[in-house]
GROMACS .gro file of C-alpha atoms in nm:
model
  433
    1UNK     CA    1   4.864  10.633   6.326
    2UNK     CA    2   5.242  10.729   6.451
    3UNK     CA    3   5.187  10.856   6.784
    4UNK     CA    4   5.510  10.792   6.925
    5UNK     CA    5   5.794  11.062   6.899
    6UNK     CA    6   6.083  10.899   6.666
    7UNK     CA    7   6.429  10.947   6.761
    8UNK     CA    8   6.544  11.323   6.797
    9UNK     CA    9   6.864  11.461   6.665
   10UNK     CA   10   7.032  11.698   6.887
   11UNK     CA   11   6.757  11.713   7.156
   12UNK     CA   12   6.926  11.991   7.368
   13UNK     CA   13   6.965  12.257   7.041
   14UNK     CA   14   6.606  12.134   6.948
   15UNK     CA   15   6.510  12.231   7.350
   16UNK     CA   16   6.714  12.540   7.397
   17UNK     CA   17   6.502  12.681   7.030
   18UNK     CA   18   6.186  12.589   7.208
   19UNK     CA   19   6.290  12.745   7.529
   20UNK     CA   20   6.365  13.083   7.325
   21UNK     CA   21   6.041  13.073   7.242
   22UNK     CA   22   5.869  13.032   7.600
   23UNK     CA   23   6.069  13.341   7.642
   24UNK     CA   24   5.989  13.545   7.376
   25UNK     CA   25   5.607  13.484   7.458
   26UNK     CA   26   5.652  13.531   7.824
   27UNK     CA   27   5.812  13.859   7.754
   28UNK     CA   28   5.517  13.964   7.517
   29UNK     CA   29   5.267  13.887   7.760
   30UNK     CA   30   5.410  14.075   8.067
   31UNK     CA   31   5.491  14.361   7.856
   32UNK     CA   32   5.110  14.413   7.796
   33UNK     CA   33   5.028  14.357   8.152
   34UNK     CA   34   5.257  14.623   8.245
   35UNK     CA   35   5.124  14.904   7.963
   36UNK     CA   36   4.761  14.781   8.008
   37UNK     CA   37   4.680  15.104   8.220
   38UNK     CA   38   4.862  15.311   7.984
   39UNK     CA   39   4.651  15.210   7.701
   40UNK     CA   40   4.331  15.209   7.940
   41UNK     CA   41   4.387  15.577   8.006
   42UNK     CA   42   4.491  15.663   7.623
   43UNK     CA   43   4.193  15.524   7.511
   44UNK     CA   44   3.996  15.595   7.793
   45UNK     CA   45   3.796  15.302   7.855
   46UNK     CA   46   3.573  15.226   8.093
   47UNK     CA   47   3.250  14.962   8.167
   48UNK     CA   48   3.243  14.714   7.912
   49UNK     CA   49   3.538  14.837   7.714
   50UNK     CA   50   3.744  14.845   7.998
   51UNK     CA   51   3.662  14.454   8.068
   52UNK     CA   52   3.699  14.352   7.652
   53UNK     CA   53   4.089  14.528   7.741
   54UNK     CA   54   4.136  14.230   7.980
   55UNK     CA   55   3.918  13.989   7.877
   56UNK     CA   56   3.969  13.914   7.540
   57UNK     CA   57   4.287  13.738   7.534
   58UNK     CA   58   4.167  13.501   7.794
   59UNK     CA   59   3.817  13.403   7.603
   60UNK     CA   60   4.071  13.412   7.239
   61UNK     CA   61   4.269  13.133   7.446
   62UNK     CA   62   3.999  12.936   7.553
   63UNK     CA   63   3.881  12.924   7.178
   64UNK     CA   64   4.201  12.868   7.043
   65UNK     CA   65   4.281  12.581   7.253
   66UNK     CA   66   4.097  12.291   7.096
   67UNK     CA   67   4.182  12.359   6.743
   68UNK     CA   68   4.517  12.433   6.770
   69UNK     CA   69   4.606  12.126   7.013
   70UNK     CA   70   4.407  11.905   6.712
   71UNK     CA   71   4.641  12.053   6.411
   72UNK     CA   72   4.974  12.030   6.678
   73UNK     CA   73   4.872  11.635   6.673
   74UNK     CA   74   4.740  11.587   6.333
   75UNK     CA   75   4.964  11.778   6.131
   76UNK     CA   76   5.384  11.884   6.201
   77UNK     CA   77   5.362  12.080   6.601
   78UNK     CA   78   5.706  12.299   6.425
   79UNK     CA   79   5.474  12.438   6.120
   80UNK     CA   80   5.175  12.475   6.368
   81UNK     CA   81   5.405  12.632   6.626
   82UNK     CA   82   5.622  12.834   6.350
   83UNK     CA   83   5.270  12.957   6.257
   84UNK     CA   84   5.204  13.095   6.607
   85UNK     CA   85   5.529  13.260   6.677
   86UNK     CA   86   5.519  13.441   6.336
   87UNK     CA   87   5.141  13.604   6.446
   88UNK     CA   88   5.326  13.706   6.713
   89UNK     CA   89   5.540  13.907   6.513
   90UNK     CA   90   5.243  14.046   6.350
   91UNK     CA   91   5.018  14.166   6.657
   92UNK     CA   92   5.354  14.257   6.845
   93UNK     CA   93   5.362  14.521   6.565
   94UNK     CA   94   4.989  14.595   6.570
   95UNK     CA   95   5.012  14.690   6.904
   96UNK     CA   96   5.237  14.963   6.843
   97UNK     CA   97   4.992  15.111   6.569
   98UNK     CA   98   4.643  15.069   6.708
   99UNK     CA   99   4.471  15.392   6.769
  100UNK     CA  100   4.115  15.290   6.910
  101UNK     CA  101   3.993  15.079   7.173
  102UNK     CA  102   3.850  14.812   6.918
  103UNK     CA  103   4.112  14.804   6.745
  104UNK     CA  104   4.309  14.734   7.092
  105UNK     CA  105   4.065  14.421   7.174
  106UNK     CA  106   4.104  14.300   6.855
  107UNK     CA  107   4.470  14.278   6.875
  108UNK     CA  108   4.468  14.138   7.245
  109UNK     CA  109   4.247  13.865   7.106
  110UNK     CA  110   4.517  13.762   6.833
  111UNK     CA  111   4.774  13.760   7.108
  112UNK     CA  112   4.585  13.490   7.294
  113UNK     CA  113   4.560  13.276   7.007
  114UNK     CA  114   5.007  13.299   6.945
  115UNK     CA  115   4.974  13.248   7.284
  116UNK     CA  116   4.829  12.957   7.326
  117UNK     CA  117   4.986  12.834   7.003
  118UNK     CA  118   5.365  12.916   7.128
  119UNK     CA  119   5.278  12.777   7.486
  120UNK     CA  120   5.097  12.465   7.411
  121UNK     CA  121   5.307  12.368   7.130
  122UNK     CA  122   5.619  12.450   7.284
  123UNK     CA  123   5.573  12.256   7.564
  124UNK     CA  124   5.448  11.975   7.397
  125UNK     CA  125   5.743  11.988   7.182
  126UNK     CA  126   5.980  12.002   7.506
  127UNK     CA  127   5.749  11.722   7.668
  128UNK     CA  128   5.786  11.478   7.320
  129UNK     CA  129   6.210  11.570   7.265
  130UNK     CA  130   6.295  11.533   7.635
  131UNK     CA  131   6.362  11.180   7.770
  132UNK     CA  132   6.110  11.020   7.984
  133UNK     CA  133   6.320  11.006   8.292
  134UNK     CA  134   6.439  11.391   8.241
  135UNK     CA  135   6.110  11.495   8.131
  136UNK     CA  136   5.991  11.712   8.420
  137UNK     CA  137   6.316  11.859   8.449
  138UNK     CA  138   6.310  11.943   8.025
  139UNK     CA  139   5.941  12.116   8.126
  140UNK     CA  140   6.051  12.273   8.460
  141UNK     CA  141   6.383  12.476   8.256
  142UNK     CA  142   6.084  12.593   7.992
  143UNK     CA  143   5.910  12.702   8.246
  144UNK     CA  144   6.221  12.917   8.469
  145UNK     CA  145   6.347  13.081   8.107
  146UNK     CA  146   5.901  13.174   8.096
  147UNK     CA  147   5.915  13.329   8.389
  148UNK     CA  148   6.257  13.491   8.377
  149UNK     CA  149   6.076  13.666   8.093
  150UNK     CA  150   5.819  13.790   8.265
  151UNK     CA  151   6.010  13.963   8.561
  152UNK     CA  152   6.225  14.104   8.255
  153UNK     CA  153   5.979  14.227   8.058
  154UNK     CA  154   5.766  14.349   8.357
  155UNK     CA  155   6.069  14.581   8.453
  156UNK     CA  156   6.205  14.668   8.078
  157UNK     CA  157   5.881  14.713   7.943
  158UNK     CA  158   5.802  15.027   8.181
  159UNK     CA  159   6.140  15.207   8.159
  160UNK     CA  160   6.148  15.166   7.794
  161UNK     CA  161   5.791  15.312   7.745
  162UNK     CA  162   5.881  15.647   7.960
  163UNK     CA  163   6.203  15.686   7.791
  164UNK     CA  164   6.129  15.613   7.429
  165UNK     CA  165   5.725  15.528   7.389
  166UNK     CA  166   5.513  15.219   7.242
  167UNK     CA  167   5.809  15.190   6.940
  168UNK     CA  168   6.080  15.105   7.133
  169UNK     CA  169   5.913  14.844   7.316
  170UNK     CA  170   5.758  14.622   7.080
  171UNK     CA  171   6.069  14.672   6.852
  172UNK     CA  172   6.213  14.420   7.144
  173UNK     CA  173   5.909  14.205   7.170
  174UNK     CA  174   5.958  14.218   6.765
  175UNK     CA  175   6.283  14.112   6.750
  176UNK     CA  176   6.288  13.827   7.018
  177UNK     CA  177   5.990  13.702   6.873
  178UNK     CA  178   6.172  13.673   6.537
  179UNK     CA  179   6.469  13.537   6.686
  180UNK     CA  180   6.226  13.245   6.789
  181UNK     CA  181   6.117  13.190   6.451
  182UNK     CA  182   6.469  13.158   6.324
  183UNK     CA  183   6.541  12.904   6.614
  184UNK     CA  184   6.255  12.691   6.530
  185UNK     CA  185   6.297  12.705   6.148
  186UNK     CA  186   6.717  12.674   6.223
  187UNK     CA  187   6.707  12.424   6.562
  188UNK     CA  188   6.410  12.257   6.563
  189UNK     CA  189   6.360  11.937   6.371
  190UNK     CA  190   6.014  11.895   6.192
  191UNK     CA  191   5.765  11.626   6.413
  192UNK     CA  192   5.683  11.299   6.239
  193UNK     CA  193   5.431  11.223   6.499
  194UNK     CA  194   5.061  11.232   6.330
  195UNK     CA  195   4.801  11.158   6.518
  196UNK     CA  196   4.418  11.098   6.291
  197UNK     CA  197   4.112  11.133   6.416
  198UNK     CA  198   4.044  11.343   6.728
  199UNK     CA  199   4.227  11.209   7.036
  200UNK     CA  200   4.034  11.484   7.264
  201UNK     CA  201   3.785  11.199   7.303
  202UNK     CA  202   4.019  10.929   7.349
  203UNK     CA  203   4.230  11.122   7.651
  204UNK     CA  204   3.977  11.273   7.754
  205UNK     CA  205   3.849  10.938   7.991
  206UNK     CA  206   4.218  10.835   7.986
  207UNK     CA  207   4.234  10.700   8.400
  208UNK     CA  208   4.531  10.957   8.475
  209UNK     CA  209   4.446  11.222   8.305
  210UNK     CA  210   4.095  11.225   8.516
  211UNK     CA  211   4.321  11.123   8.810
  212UNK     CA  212   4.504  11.482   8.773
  213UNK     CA  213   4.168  11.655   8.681
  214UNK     CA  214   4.051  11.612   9.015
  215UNK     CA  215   4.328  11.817   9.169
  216UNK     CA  216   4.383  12.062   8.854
  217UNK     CA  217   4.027  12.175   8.865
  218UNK     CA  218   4.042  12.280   9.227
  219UNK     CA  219   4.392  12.391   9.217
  220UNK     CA  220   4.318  12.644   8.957
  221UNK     CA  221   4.074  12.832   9.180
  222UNK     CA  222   4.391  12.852   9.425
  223UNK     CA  223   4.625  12.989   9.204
  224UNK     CA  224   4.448  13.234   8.987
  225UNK     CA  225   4.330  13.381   9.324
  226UNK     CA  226   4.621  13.407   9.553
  227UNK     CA  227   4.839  13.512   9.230
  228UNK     CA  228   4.606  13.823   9.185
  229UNK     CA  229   4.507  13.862   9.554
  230UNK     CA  230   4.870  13.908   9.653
  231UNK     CA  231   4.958  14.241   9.510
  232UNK     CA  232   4.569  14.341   9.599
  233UNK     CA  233   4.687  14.298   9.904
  234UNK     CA  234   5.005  14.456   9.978
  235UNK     CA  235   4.932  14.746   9.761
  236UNK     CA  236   4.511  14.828   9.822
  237UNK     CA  237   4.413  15.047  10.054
  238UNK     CA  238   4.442  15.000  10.460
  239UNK     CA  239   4.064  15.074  10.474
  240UNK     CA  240   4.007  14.784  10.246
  241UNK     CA  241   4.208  14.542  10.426
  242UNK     CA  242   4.538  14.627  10.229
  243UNK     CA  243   4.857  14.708  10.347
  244UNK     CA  244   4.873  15.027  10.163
  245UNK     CA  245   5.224  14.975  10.009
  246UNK     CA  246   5.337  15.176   9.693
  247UNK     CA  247   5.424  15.059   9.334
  248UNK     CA  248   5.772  14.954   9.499
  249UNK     CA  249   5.699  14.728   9.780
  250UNK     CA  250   5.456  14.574   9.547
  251UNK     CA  251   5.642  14.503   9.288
  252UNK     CA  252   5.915  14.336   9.489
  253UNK     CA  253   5.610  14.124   9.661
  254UNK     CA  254   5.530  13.977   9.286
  255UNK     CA  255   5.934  13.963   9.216
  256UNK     CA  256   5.996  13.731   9.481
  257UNK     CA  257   5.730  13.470   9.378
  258UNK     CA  258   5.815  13.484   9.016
  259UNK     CA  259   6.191  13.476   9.071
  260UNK     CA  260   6.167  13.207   9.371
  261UNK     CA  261   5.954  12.988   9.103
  262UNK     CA  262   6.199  13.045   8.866
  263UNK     CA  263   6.491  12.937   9.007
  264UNK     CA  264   6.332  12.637   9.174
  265UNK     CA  265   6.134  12.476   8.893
  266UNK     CA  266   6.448  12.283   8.692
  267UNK     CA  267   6.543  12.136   9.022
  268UNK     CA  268   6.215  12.058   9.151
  269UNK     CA  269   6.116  11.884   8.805
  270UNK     CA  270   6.473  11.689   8.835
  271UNK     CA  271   6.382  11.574   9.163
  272UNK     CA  272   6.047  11.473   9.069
  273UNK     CA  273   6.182  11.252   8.837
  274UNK     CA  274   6.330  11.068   9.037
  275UNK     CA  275   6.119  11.056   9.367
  276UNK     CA  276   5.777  11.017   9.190
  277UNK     CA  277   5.579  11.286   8.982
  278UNK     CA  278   5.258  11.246   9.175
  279UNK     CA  279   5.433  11.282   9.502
  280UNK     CA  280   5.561  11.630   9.379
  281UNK     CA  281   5.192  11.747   9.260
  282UNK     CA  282   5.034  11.664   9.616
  283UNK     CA  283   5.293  11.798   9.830
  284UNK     CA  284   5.352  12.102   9.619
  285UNK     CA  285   4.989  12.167   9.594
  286UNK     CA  286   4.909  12.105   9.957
  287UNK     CA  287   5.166  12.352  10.081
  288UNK     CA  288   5.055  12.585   9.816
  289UNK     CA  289   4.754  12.621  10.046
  290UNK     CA  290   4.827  12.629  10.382
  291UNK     CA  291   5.131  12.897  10.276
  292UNK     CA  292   4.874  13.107  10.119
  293UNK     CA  293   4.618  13.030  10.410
  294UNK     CA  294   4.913  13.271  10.599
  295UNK     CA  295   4.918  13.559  10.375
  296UNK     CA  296   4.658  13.728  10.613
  297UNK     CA  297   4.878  13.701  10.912
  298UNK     CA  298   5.167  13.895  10.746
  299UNK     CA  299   5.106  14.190  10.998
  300UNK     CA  300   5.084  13.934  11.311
  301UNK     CA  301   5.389  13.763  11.203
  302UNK     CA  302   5.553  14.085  11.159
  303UNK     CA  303   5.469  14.203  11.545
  304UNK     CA  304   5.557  13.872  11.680
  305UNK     CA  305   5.864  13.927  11.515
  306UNK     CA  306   5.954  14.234  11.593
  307UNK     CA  307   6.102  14.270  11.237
  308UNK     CA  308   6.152  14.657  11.202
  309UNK     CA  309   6.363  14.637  11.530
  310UNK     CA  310   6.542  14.337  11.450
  311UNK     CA  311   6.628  14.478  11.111
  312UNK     CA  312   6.771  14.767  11.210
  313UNK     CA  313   6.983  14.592  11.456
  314UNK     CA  314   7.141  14.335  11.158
  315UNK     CA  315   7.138  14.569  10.882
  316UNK     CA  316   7.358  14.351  10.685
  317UNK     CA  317   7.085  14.105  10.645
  318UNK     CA  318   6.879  14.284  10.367
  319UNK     CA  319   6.906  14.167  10.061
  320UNK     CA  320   7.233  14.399   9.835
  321UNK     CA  321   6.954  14.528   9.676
  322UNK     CA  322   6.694  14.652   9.925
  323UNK     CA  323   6.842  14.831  10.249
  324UNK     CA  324   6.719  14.656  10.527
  325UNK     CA  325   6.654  15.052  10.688
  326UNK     CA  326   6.403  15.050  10.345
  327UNK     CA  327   6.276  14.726  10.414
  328UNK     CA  328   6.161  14.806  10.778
  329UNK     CA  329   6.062  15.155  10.671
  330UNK     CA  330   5.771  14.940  10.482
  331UNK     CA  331   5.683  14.818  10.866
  332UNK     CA  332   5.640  14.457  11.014
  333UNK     CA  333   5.405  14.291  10.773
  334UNK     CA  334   5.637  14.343  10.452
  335UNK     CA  335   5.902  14.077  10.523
  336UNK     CA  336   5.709  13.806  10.607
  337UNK     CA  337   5.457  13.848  10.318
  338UNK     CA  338   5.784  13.894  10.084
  339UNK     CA  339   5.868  13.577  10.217
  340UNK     CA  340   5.525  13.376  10.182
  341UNK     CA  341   5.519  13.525   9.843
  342UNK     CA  342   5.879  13.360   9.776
  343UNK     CA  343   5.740  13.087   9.902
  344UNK     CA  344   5.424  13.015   9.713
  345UNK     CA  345   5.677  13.041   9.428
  346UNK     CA  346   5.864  12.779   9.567
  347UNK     CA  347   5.548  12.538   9.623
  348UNK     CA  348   5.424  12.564   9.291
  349UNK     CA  349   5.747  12.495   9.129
  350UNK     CA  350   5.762  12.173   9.301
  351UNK     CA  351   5.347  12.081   9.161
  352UNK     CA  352   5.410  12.256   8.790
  353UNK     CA  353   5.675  12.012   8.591
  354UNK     CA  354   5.544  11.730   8.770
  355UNK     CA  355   5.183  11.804   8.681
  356UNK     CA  356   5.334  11.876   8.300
  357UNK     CA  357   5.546  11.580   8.265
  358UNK     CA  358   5.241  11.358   8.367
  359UNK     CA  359   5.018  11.526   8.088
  360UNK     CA  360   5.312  11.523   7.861
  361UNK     CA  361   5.321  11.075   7.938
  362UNK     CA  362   5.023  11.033   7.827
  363UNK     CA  363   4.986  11.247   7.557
  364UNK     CA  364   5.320  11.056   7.402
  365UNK     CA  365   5.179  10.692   7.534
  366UNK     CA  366   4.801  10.731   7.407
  367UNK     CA  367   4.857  10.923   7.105
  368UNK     CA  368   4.816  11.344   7.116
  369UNK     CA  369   5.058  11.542   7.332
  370UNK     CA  370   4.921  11.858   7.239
  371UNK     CA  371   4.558  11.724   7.294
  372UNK     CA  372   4.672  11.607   7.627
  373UNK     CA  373   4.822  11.984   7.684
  374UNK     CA  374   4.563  12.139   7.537
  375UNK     CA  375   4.283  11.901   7.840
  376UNK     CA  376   4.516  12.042   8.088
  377UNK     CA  377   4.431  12.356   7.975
  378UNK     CA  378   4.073  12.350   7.932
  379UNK     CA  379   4.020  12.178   8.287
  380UNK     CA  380   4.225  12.521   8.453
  381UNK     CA  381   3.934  12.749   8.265
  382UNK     CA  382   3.642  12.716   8.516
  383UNK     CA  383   3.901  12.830   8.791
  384UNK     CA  384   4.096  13.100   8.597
  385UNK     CA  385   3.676  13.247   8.543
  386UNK     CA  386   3.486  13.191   8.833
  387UNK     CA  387   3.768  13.207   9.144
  388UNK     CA  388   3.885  13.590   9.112
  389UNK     CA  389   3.472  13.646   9.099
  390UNK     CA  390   3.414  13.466   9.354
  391UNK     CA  391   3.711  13.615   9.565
  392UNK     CA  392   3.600  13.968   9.454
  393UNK     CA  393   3.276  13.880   9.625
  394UNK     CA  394   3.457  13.768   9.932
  395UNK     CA  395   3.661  14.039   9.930
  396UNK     CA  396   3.369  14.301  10.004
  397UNK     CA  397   3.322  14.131  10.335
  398UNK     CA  398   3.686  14.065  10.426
  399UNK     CA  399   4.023  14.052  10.184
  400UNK     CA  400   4.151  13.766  10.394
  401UNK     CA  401   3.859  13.515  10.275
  402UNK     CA  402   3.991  13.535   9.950
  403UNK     CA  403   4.335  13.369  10.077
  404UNK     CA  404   4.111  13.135  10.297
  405UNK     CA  405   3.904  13.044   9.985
  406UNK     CA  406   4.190  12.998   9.738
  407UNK     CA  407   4.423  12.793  10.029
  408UNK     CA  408   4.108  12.565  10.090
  409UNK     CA  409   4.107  12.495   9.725
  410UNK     CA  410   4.458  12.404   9.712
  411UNK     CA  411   4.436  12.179  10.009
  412UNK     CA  412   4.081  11.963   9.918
  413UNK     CA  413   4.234  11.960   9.569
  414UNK     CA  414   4.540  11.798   9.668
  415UNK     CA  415   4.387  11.549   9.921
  416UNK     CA  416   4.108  11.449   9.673
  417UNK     CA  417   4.359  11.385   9.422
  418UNK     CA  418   4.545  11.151   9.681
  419UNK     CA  419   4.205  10.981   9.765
  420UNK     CA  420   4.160  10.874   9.373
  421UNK     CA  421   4.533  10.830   9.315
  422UNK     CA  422   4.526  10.566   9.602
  423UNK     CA  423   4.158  10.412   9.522
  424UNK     CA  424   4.226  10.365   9.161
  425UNK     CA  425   4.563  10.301   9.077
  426UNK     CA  426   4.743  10.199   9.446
  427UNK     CA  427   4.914  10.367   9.769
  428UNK     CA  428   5.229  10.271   9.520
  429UNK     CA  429   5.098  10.506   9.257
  430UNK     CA  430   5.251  10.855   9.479
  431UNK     CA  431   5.586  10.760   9.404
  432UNK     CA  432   5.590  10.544   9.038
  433UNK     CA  433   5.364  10.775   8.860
   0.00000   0.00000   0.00000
């Protein structure tokens, strides 16, 4: 067995190929989350139907995981990845054609499985090319180009749909799609790494890995809730504990902690990798929670502020884009929960690389990067399930437990992972992992 990456040629045009392709697939997946209602009312589903729409990429990706993680590790990750992106070309066009709703679900289950394929195997590429020392940072740039594509293709996706219908938008999911396969089969050398037997079993009790599980499985609760309670929140209904905004104010609300991630994440993972990768997963994920613990309090913040008078005395402070006289017409809570949004961008981009770059070491030390990516994965399913059901529960008694329960999540996730880091492996362990 070869488990240990050989040396690259050209690392950065190998990287910049793979981070094409984290685009490409973060564009494709944002551009069905923002025509999802369209093809909910064209089809007119409703009941089951209507959860199959959303459902079935997420159970396709939970199948898809272990098998394609195995062939990433047993056989070349570029043919297995190559393989991926080119479905993706495939159900990009299929979801221009399909004309019934099981036709739709069938589709949206072949785009989790290039999903998963272009997002595990990508970053396990990026995690096995990029230096140990630079690793995080590698991850955290593959990550920012990600979600650059999804504020893109959540705002192109829309505009191109009313102006010129399903065609016109998957002929750009199409084409960048392709444009990945070129890169890969142009940029990206092919992976001599081969890994026999099943190394699932082998990282699976791996000490670290089950270190990080025991903040990773709480943490996803956190995040899949807050992510999805946020917009709930500004935009639902004042009578259901909303704030009642339109498509607008919500929209910038999800911008902010998208773009703030974004532009955060390469640094973050660079200073990670210096200042300890562990340190950066507890602190990031611990803030992560007591930010999104204040999400309720937007309105309170907002009157103890005074923020639509203060506004419209500095007007200049708005951002070029947003008037500030628009920004206080939204009233006081809007600001600060654009802000807390920015900032639970900002916390997670300081806990993501980190997290990856320490999955990515041992998958490259024990044998099975992609296995190790494709653990990481599996141990975020129970959350991504059972936390928005949960918080939908909560939510019929009070929309602000759901920020409560997904903060406390973040918080014991974070502390119990500094209780095992310290008991098993040292106090030293928070800055030299």
């Amino acid at each position: 067995m070869d488990a240990r990456p050989q040396c690259v040629a050209n690392p950065n045009r190998q990287l910049y190929a793979l981070y094409l392709t984290r685009f490409a697939a973060g564009f494709g997946l944002m551009t069905l989350v923002t025509l999802l209602p369209v093809y909910i009312n064209q089809f007119e589903a409703s009941g089951l139907v209507l959860g199959l729409f959303v459902s079935a990429v997420t159970i396709a990706k939970t199948g898809a995981i272990v098998p394609l993680a195995w062939a990433g590790d047993r056989y070349d990750k570029r043919q297995v990845l190559l393989v991926g992106i080119g479905l993706g070309v495939v159900v990009y066009a299929a979801f221009a054609l399909v004309a019934s709703s099981l036709g739709f679900i069938g589709v949206r289950a072949l785009q989790g499985v290039t999903l998963v394929a272009t997002g595990l195997l990508s970053t396990a590429l990026v995690g096995q090319l990029a230096p140990v020392d630079e690793r995080a940072n590698a991850i955290g740039k593959a990550n920012a180009w990600r979600l650059a594509a999804g504020i893109v293709g959540a705002l192109a996706a829309g505009q191109l749909y009313e102006y010129a219908g399903f065609s016109a938008v998957y002929t750009v999911v199409v084409t960048l799609m392709f444009a990945a396969v070129c890169a890969v089969t142009l940029f990206v050398d092919r992976d001599p790494t081969r890994v026999s037997g099943f190394p699932f079993s082998d990282l699976a009790l791996n000490r670290r890995i089950l270190t990080l599980t025991t903040f990773r499985a709480q943490y996803a609760f956190s995040v899949e809730v807050v992510r999805a309670w946020v917009p709930i929140y500004a935009g639902a209904a004042a009578a259901t504990g909303g704030l009642a905004y339109g498509a607008v104010a919500v929209s910038l609300v999800v911008t902010a902690e998208r773009a703030a991630n974004m532009v955060v994440q390469p640094y973050a993972g660079r200073l990670s990798d210096r200042f300890g990768r562990a340190l950066f997963v507890f602190a990031g994920g611990g803030a992560y929670g007591v930010i999104a613990f204040l999400v309720p309090f937007s309105p309170r913040i907002g009157d103890a502020l005074a923020l639509p008078a203060a506004l419209s005395a500095v007007d200049a402070a708005g951002p070029a884009f947003v008037p500030a006289e628009t920004i206080a017409a939204f009233g006081p809570a809007f600001l600060p929960l654009l802000v807390l949004s920015g900032l639970l961008g900002v916390t997670d981009a300081f806990r993501e690389p980190a997290s990856m770059a320490l999955f990515a070491d041992e998958g490259t030390s024990d044998g099975g990067v992609a296995s190790s990516f494709g653990i990481r994965e599996l141990v975020w399913r129970p959350g991504s399930v059972l936390g928005p059901m949960i918080a939908g529960v909560l939510t019929d008694y009070n929309m602000a437990y759901a920020f409560y329960f997904g903060g406390a999540f973040a918080i014991t996730g974070a502390f119990a992972f500094l209780v095992v880091l310290w008991r098993s492996h040292g106090r030293s362990a928070l800055s030299t992992w």
